[in-house]
Short mmCIF file of C-alpha atoms and ligand atoms in Angstrom, two decimals:
data_model
loop_
_atom_site.label_atom_id
_atom_site.label_comp_id
_atom_site.label_asym_id
_atom_site.label_seq_id
_atom_site.Cartn_x
_atom_site.Cartn_y
_atom_site.Cartn_z
CA UNK A 1 8.17 1.83 30.51
CA UNK A 2 4.62 0.32 30.07
CA UNK A 3 1.78 1.14 28.01
CA UNK A 4 -1.65 2.12 29.17
CA UNK A 5 -2.63 0.84 25.83
CA UNK A 6 -4.74 -2.56 26.44
CA UNK A 7 -5.32 -4.73 23.68
CA UNK A 8 -8.33 -3.66 22.07
CA UNK A 9 -6.41 -0.77 20.73
CA UNK A 10 -6.00 -3.42 17.99
CA UNK A 11 -8.49 -5.72 17.95
CA UNK A 12 -11.84 -3.38 19.00
CA UNK A 13 -14.20 -2.58 16.07
CA UNK A 14 -15.05 0.39 17.89
CA UNK A 15 -12.12 2.18 18.38
CA UNK A 16 -11.18 1.48 14.65
CA UNK A 17 -14.17 3.78 13.59
CA UNK A 18 -13.14 6.40 15.60
CA UNK A 19 -9.22 5.65 13.53
CA UNK A 20 -10.90 6.15 10.98
CA UNK A 21 -13.22 9.64 11.25
CA UNK A 22 -10.52 11.52 13.62
CA UNK A 23 -7.10 10.20 11.91
CA UNK A 24 -7.83 8.89 9.26
CA UNK A 25 -10.68 10.95 7.58
CA UNK A 26 -9.08 14.11 9.57
CA UNK A 27 -5.23 14.02 8.00
CA UNK A 28 -3.06 14.03 4.66
CA UNK A 29 -2.91 10.70 3.71
CA UNK A 30 -0.85 8.97 1.08
CA UNK A 31 -2.54 6.92 -1.20
CA UNK A 32 -0.88 6.67 -5.10
CA UNK A 33 2.01 7.58 -6.83
CA UNK A 34 1.10 10.09 -9.58
CA UNK A 35 2.12 8.35 -12.29
CA UNK A 36 -0.24 5.91 -12.70
CA UNK A 37 -2.87 8.94 -12.87
CA UNK A 38 -1.28 10.74 -15.20
CA UNK A 39 -3.03 10.31 -18.68
CA UNK A 40 -5.87 12.56 -19.04
CA UNK A 41 -8.72 10.27 -18.44
CA UNK A 42 -6.82 8.14 -16.01
CA UNK A 43 -7.87 7.68 -12.07
CA UNK A 44 -7.05 5.38 -9.36
CA UNK A 45 -9.31 4.41 -6.72
CA UNK A 46 -8.34 4.67 -3.05
CA UNK A 47 -10.16 3.84 -0.22
CA UNK A 48 -9.72 5.74 2.86
CA UNK A 49 -11.88 5.26 6.59
CA UNK A 50 -15.56 5.01 5.53
CA UNK A 51 -15.29 6.99 2.33
CA UNK A 52 -13.99 6.03 -1.87
CA UNK A 53 -12.53 7.93 -3.17
CA UNK A 54 -11.46 9.01 -6.68
CA UNK A 55 -8.55 10.08 -8.44
CA UNK A 56 -9.04 11.31 -11.45
CA UNK A 57 -6.34 13.44 -14.32
CA UNK A 58 -10.06 15.11 -15.90
CA UNK A 59 -8.48 16.42 -20.04
CA UNK A 60 -7.09 19.07 -19.33
CA UNK A 61 -4.11 17.40 -16.68
CA UNK A 62 -5.98 18.66 -13.53
CA UNK A 63 -6.01 16.41 -11.02
CA UNK A 64 -9.55 15.90 -9.06
CA UNK A 65 -10.19 14.30 -6.14
CA UNK A 66 -14.08 12.31 -5.94
CA UNK A 67 -16.07 10.97 -4.30
CA UNK A 68 -17.12 7.97 -5.46
CA UNK A 69 -19.94 8.05 -4.84
CA UNK A 70 -23.20 8.81 -6.97
CA UNK A 71 -25.89 11.73 -6.22
CA UNK A 72 -29.04 9.90 -6.86
CA UNK A 73 -28.87 6.80 -5.00
CA UNK A 74 -25.42 6.36 -3.78
CA UNK A 75 -23.81 3.32 -5.75
CA UNK A 76 -20.35 3.42 -5.84
CA UNK A 77 -19.75 4.53 -9.38
CA UNK A 78 -15.89 2.76 -10.19
CA UNK A 79 -15.42 -0.47 -8.53
CA UNK A 80 -11.87 -1.43 -10.30
CA UNK A 81 -8.41 0.16 -8.52
CA UNK A 82 -7.24 2.00 -11.16
CA UNK A 83 -7.77 2.18 -14.92
CA UNK A 84 -8.88 5.59 -18.57
CA UNK A 85 -12.18 6.57 -17.82
CA UNK A 86 -14.85 7.64 -21.58
CA UNK A 87 -15.23 11.64 -21.44
CA UNK A 88 -17.52 10.59 -18.84
CA UNK A 89 -17.65 8.59 -15.28
CA UNK A 90 -21.01 6.79 -16.44
CA UNK A 91 -23.21 5.13 -13.29
CA UNK A 92 -24.72 1.80 -14.10
CA UNK A 93 -27.47 1.56 -11.50
CA UNK A 94 -29.42 4.43 -13.50
CA UNK A 95 -27.04 6.30 -15.79
CA UNK A 96 -26.48 9.56 -14.24
CA UNK A 97 -22.89 11.18 -15.89
CA UNK A 98 -20.92 12.78 -14.64
CA UNK A 99 -18.21 15.62 -16.81
CA UNK A 100 -14.18 14.00 -15.29
CA UNK A 101 -14.21 17.71 -13.07
CA UNK A 102 -17.36 16.14 -11.30
CA UNK A 103 -19.83 18.47 -12.56
CA UNK A 104 -23.03 16.46 -13.49
CA UNK A 105 -23.50 16.29 -16.87
CA UNK A 106 -26.93 14.18 -18.11
CA UNK A 107 -29.36 11.95 -16.90
CA UNK A 108 -31.94 9.80 -18.57
CA UNK A 109 -35.69 11.80 -17.99
CA UNK A 110 -33.33 14.93 -16.43
CA UNK A 111 -36.71 17.11 -17.21
CA UNK A 112 -38.25 15.30 -13.93
CA UNK A 113 -35.82 15.20 -11.61
CA UNK A 114 -36.56 17.56 -8.55
CA UNK A 115 -35.42 21.46 -9.26
CA UNK A 116 -32.27 21.37 -6.35
CA UNK A 117 -29.57 23.63 -7.44
CA UNK A 118 -26.89 22.19 -10.14
CA UNK A 119 -24.23 21.93 -6.83
CA UNK A 120 -26.26 19.30 -5.37
CA UNK A 121 -25.70 17.04 -8.41
CA UNK A 122 -22.16 17.36 -8.55
CA UNK A 123 -19.57 15.03 -7.76
CA UNK A 124 -18.12 15.61 -4.18
CA UNK A 125 -15.06 17.44 -4.45
CA UNK A 126 -12.14 15.59 -2.50
CA UNK A 127 -8.33 17.64 -0.88
CA UNK A 128 -5.70 15.99 -3.00
CA UNK A 129 -2.19 17.45 -3.40
CA UNK A 130 1.15 16.32 -4.95
CA UNK A 131 4.05 15.83 -3.10
CA UNK A 132 7.46 13.49 -3.40
CA UNK A 133 5.83 12.06 -6.37
CA UNK A 134 2.75 10.93 -4.87
CA UNK A 135 -0.88 12.29 -4.73
CA UNK A 136 -1.74 12.25 -0.91
CA UNK A 137 -5.92 13.83 -0.05
CA UNK A 138 -7.18 14.64 3.33
CA UNK A 139 -10.62 14.41 3.46
CA UNK A 140 -11.77 16.99 5.59
CA UNK A 141 -11.68 20.67 3.84
CA UNK A 142 -10.96 22.26 7.30
CA UNK A 143 -7.61 20.62 8.23
CA UNK A 144 -3.92 22.09 7.79
CA UNK A 145 -1.86 22.05 5.05
CA UNK A 146 0.35 18.73 3.92
CA UNK A 147 3.27 20.44 5.07
CA UNK A 148 1.74 21.36 8.52
CA UNK A 149 1.56 17.23 9.11
CA UNK A 150 4.79 16.51 7.36
CA UNK A 151 7.50 19.18 8.51
CA UNK A 152 7.06 18.23 12.39
CA UNK A 153 7.79 14.43 11.23
CA UNK A 154 10.88 15.54 9.17
CA UNK A 155 12.61 17.67 10.96
CA UNK A 156 12.25 15.09 14.48
CA UNK A 157 13.59 12.88 12.17
CA UNK A 158 16.12 14.02 10.11
CA UNK A 159 16.52 17.16 12.27
CA UNK A 160 17.82 19.10 9.21
CA UNK A 161 14.91 19.67 5.88
CA UNK A 162 16.91 19.15 2.87
CA UNK A 163 18.07 15.57 3.56
CA UNK A 164 14.71 14.38 1.50
CA UNK A 165 15.42 16.39 -1.26
CA UNK A 166 18.30 14.83 -2.25
CA UNK A 167 16.42 12.08 -2.97
CA UNK A 168 14.35 13.91 -5.80
CA UNK A 169 11.88 10.43 -4.93
CA UNK A 170 9.36 13.67 -7.85
CA UNK A 171 11.58 13.09 -10.37
CA UNK A 172 11.68 8.78 -9.47
CA UNK A 173 10.07 6.04 -12.04
CA UNK A 174 8.48 3.37 -10.05
CA UNK A 175 10.08 -0.10 -11.39
CA UNK A 176 8.54 -2.51 -9.42
CA UNK A 177 5.39 -2.76 -6.87
CA UNK A 178 4.60 -5.48 -4.04
CA UNK A 179 0.64 -5.16 -2.18
CA UNK A 180 0.83 -7.06 1.09
CA UNK A 181 -2.46 -8.00 2.52
CA UNK A 182 -1.30 -7.93 6.61
CA UNK A 183 -3.32 -9.98 8.38
CA UNK A 184 -2.56 -6.84 11.61
CA UNK A 185 -3.61 -3.61 12.97
CA UNK A 186 -1.63 -0.24 11.59
CA UNK A 187 -0.47 0.58 14.30
CA UNK A 188 1.42 -2.40 15.09
CA UNK A 189 3.17 -2.01 11.30
CA UNK A 190 4.15 1.46 12.31
CA UNK A 191 5.56 0.76 16.00
CA UNK A 192 7.20 -2.15 14.09
CA UNK A 193 8.51 0.77 12.21
CA UNK A 194 10.06 3.39 15.07
CA UNK A 195 12.18 0.18 16.71
CA UNK A 196 14.75 -1.37 15.41
CA UNK A 197 15.81 -3.87 18.83
CA UNK A 198 13.85 -6.74 16.49
CA UNK A 199 16.78 -5.87 13.94
CA UNK A 200 19.28 -7.97 15.39
CA UNK A 201 16.61 -11.03 16.26
CA UNK A 202 14.32 -11.24 12.94
CA UNK A 203 16.94 -9.78 10.16
CA UNK A 204 19.74 -11.28 10.48
CA UNK A 205 19.77 -10.68 6.61
CA UNK A 206 19.08 -6.80 6.64
CA UNK A 207 21.73 -6.97 9.71
CA UNK A 208 24.30 -8.15 7.57
CA UNK A 209 24.38 -5.15 5.29
CA UNK A 210 23.63 -1.96 8.14
CA UNK A 211 26.32 -3.55 10.89
CA UNK A 212 24.62 -0.69 13.44
CA UNK A 213 21.38 -2.61 12.82
CA UNK A 214 22.70 -5.34 15.79
CA UNK A 215 23.27 -2.92 18.60
CA UNK A 216 18.99 -3.25 18.21
CA UNK A 217 19.00 0.66 17.56
CA UNK A 218 19.12 1.19 13.94
CA UNK A 219 18.27 4.95 12.98
CA UNK A 220 14.67 4.96 14.07
CA UNK A 221 15.22 4.00 17.52
CA UNK A 222 18.25 5.47 18.14
CA UNK A 223 20.42 8.53 18.00
CA UNK A 224 22.33 8.16 14.97
CA UNK A 225 20.12 11.19 12.80
CA UNK A 226 22.92 10.67 10.35
CA UNK A 227 21.78 7.07 9.17
CA UNK A 228 23.36 3.86 9.04
CA UNK A 229 26.44 3.13 7.43
CA UNK A 230 26.63 0.36 4.84
CA UNK A 231 28.86 -2.84 5.39
CA UNK A 232 32.28 -2.70 4.01
CA UNK A 233 31.93 -4.81 1.88
CA UNK A 234 28.58 -3.83 0.69
CA UNK A 235 28.61 -1.40 -2.32
CA UNK A 236 24.75 -0.98 -2.38
CA UNK A 237 21.62 -2.38 -0.61
CA UNK A 238 21.02 -5.81 -2.32
CA UNK A 239 21.48 -9.79 -1.16
CA UNK A 240 24.62 -9.65 -2.93
CA UNK A 241 25.93 -6.06 -2.08
CA UNK A 242 25.70 -4.77 -5.32
CA UNK A 243 24.38 -1.56 -6.65
CA UNK A 244 21.24 -2.13 -8.37
CA UNK A 245 21.92 1.69 -10.18
CA UNK A 246 24.76 4.02 -10.00
CA UNK A 247 24.26 6.97 -6.56
CA UNK A 248 20.76 9.26 -7.21
CA UNK A 249 22.60 12.59 -9.41
CA UNK A 250 21.67 15.13 -5.99
CA UNK A 251 22.76 12.95 -3.29
CA UNK A 252 25.52 14.21 -1.00
CA UNK A 253 28.68 12.29 -0.87
CA UNK A 254 28.32 11.21 2.60
CA UNK A 255 24.93 9.61 1.89
CA UNK A 256 26.01 6.96 -0.99
CA UNK A 257 26.61 4.02 1.55
CA UNK A 258 24.27 5.24 3.97
CA UNK A 259 20.96 4.02 4.88
CA UNK A 260 18.10 6.35 6.09
CA UNK A 261 14.02 6.29 6.68
CA UNK A 262 11.27 7.77 8.07
CA UNK A 263 7.98 7.32 8.68
CA UNK A 264 4.86 9.98 8.22
CA UNK A 265 2.59 9.20 9.87
CA UNK A 266 -0.17 8.02 9.52
CA UNK A 267 0.30 5.67 6.57
CA UNK A 268 3.40 6.64 4.65
CA UNK A 269 7.66 4.98 5.55
CA UNK A 270 10.08 5.55 2.92
CA UNK A 271 13.60 4.36 3.32
CA UNK A 272 16.18 6.12 1.22
CA UNK A 273 19.19 4.72 -0.57
CA UNK A 274 21.45 5.48 -2.19
CA UNK A 275 20.16 4.09 -5.43
CA UNK A 276 16.85 3.70 -4.98
CA UNK A 277 13.59 4.71 -2.73
CA UNK A 278 11.35 2.50 -1.65
CA UNK A 279 8.13 3.67 0.02
CA UNK A 280 5.27 1.99 2.06
CA UNK A 281 2.19 3.26 2.44
CA UNK A 282 -0.43 2.19 4.72
CA UNK A 283 -4.51 1.27 3.41
CA UNK A 284 -6.51 0.22 6.86
CA UNK A 285 -9.24 -2.10 5.41
CA UNK A 286 -10.65 -3.00 8.93
CA UNK A 287 -9.22 -3.64 12.41
CA UNK A 288 -6.78 -6.06 12.43
CA UNK A 289 -6.27 -5.67 8.60
CA UNK A 290 -4.15 -3.65 6.72
CA UNK A 291 -2.98 -3.33 2.48
CA UNK A 292 0.26 -2.24 2.36
CA UNK A 293 2.07 -1.38 -0.44
CA UNK A 294 5.32 -0.93 -1.36
CA UNK A 295 6.76 1.38 -4.66
CA UNK A 296 10.85 0.64 -5.54
CA UNK A 297 11.55 3.66 -7.21
CA UNK A 298 14.78 4.33 -9.19
CA UNK A 299 16.39 7.04 -11.40
CA UNK A 300 14.59 6.65 -15.11
CA UNK A 301 17.91 6.79 -16.41
CA UNK A 302 18.72 4.24 -13.68
CA UNK A 303 15.41 2.15 -15.38
CA UNK A 304 16.50 2.59 -19.30
CA UNK A 305 19.55 0.67 -18.70
CA UNK A 306 19.39 -2.01 -20.92
CA UNK A 307 20.92 -4.56 -17.90
CA UNK A 308 19.09 -3.19 -15.32
CA UNK A 309 17.62 -5.26 -12.50
CA UNK A 310 16.19 -3.93 -9.76
CA UNK A 311 15.74 -8.17 -8.24
CA UNK A 312 18.74 -8.35 -6.21
CA UNK A 313 17.95 -4.93 -4.66
CA UNK A 314 14.03 -5.49 -4.47
CA UNK A 315 14.87 -9.26 -2.76
CA UNK A 316 16.38 -7.97 1.04
CA UNK A 317 13.78 -5.18 1.34
CA UNK A 318 10.74 -7.76 0.44
CA UNK A 319 11.85 -10.08 2.58
CA UNK A 320 12.24 -7.47 5.68
CA UNK A 321 8.98 -6.16 4.50
CA UNK A 322 8.12 -10.39 5.00
CA UNK A 323 9.56 -10.46 8.08
CA UNK A 324 8.07 -7.64 9.93
CA UNK A 325 4.90 -8.03 8.69
CA UNK A 326 4.95 -11.07 10.45
CA UNK A 327 5.88 -10.43 13.21
CA UNK A 328 2.48 -7.46 13.43
CA UNK A 329 0.44 -10.80 12.82
CA UNK A 330 2.16 -12.69 15.92
CA UNK A 331 1.05 -9.09 18.17
CA UNK A 332 -2.26 -8.84 16.61
CA UNK A 333 -3.06 -12.37 17.51
CA UNK A 334 -1.43 -11.54 21.14
CA UNK A 335 -3.74 -8.44 21.04
CA UNK A 336 -7.34 -10.96 21.71
CA UNK A 337 -5.20 -11.64 25.32
CA UNK A 338 -7.10 -9.86 28.01
CA UNK A 339 -3.41 -10.80 29.43
CA UNK A 340 -1.44 -8.57 26.71
CA UNK A 341 0.48 -5.56 28.41
CA UNK A 342 3.01 -4.45 26.74
CA UNK A 343 6.73 -3.56 27.78
CA UNK A 344 8.70 -0.71 26.11
CA UNK A 345 12.03 -1.07 27.29
CA UNK A 346 14.09 2.41 26.67
CA UNK A 347 15.36 1.68 22.60
CA UNK A 348 11.53 1.59 21.50
CA UNK A 349 10.98 5.07 23.13
CA UNK A 350 9.66 5.95 19.51
CA UNK A 351 6.60 3.89 19.93
CA UNK A 352 5.80 6.18 22.57
CA UNK A 353 5.59 9.31 21.12
CA UNK A 354 3.80 7.33 18.24
CA UNK A 355 1.04 6.29 21.11
CA UNK A 356 1.44 10.32 22.24
CA UNK A 357 0.70 12.01 18.45
CA UNK A 358 -2.67 8.97 18.07
CA UNK A 359 -4.21 10.05 21.50
CA UNK A 360 -3.83 13.92 20.58
CA UNK A 361 -4.76 12.81 17.37
CA UNK A 362 -8.18 11.74 18.60
CA UNK A 363 -8.37 14.12 21.24
CA UNK A 364 -8.22 17.09 19.42
CA UNK A 365 -11.11 15.37 16.71
CA UNK A 366 -13.13 15.03 20.14
CA UNK A 367 -13.06 18.00 20.75
CA UNK A 368 -14.36 20.56 17.63
S1 FES B 401 -27.66 5.48 -8.32
FE1 FES B 401 -26.24 6.19 -10.04
S2 FES B 401 -27.62 6.80 -11.34
FE2 FES B 401 -29.12 6.00 -9.81
FE1 FE2 B 402 11.53 -4.49 10.35
#
């Protein structure tokens, strides 16, 4: 099967701008672990398309999504990625101040300001919701709720809704976070997560843990909805084969030696393992650049154990991530060629579904 997509899909700033306004600014995007914005006054800055958004926990514990845009003359209010605010958000330029709920509080010489309605001075609100222990935001006020975006993807992948709940992601804690600056288009990275044809060549270490990956089918592109079983000598998903922690408390027996994964388009990928979960979230930066953040999530009882050490487990998926991202960067280089005409064998059929999803998202926004 060949694709109608040419290399410009991955290299063109114009196409990236269309994707920003019609996909990233219209879909629910996974942007931060909720525990990083837990304390009153804490904030996290997310970058989506052309917008910068502050996720702020106000002093009553309510999570707020606010455009990071001063209502005076548009200065960016916070440039740090995360931190703690005082009682207000104060613009460094002329000193306009906003409460943590986004409401305008004061400005120097406020009596001179035009008599606009008060809401014109408040920071612009952004829809947020919490799911799986993550904060998801949506820059569109008219997009359907998060469940409408995610349920079809979960159903298609697992064929049953309860699998994800066994991993109790909202109760887990972050043992380690790694950020990867990938010189590749966001779609090349997700296409890589749509197939396991590359696993025998690119991931010898991963394929040693998951023998079914040596077939090039894996669990994503193959018919194996029940997940990939660990090799007989592996007790856990790690370089040594030892488990880093006991199995998660609500996990069914059939998943105690099993690898599952699911892509939650457009910007999250979950790897579900017996004793931990890894969530990768993509922040598309430019047509040829994507920042990927991976969180290794464990049960709090496991991380509290005096001998807890996630390094052995982290090493295996970190190595796999690096292999995947290097391959995506190679494809990014190839996408510049006029002779870039990709071919997708049947075991890469999920890529066709992904392309269809992207095309539909772009077209749907054109109609509105
Ligand atoms: S731009 Fe923020 S106070 Fe002037
Ligand atoms: Fe891979």
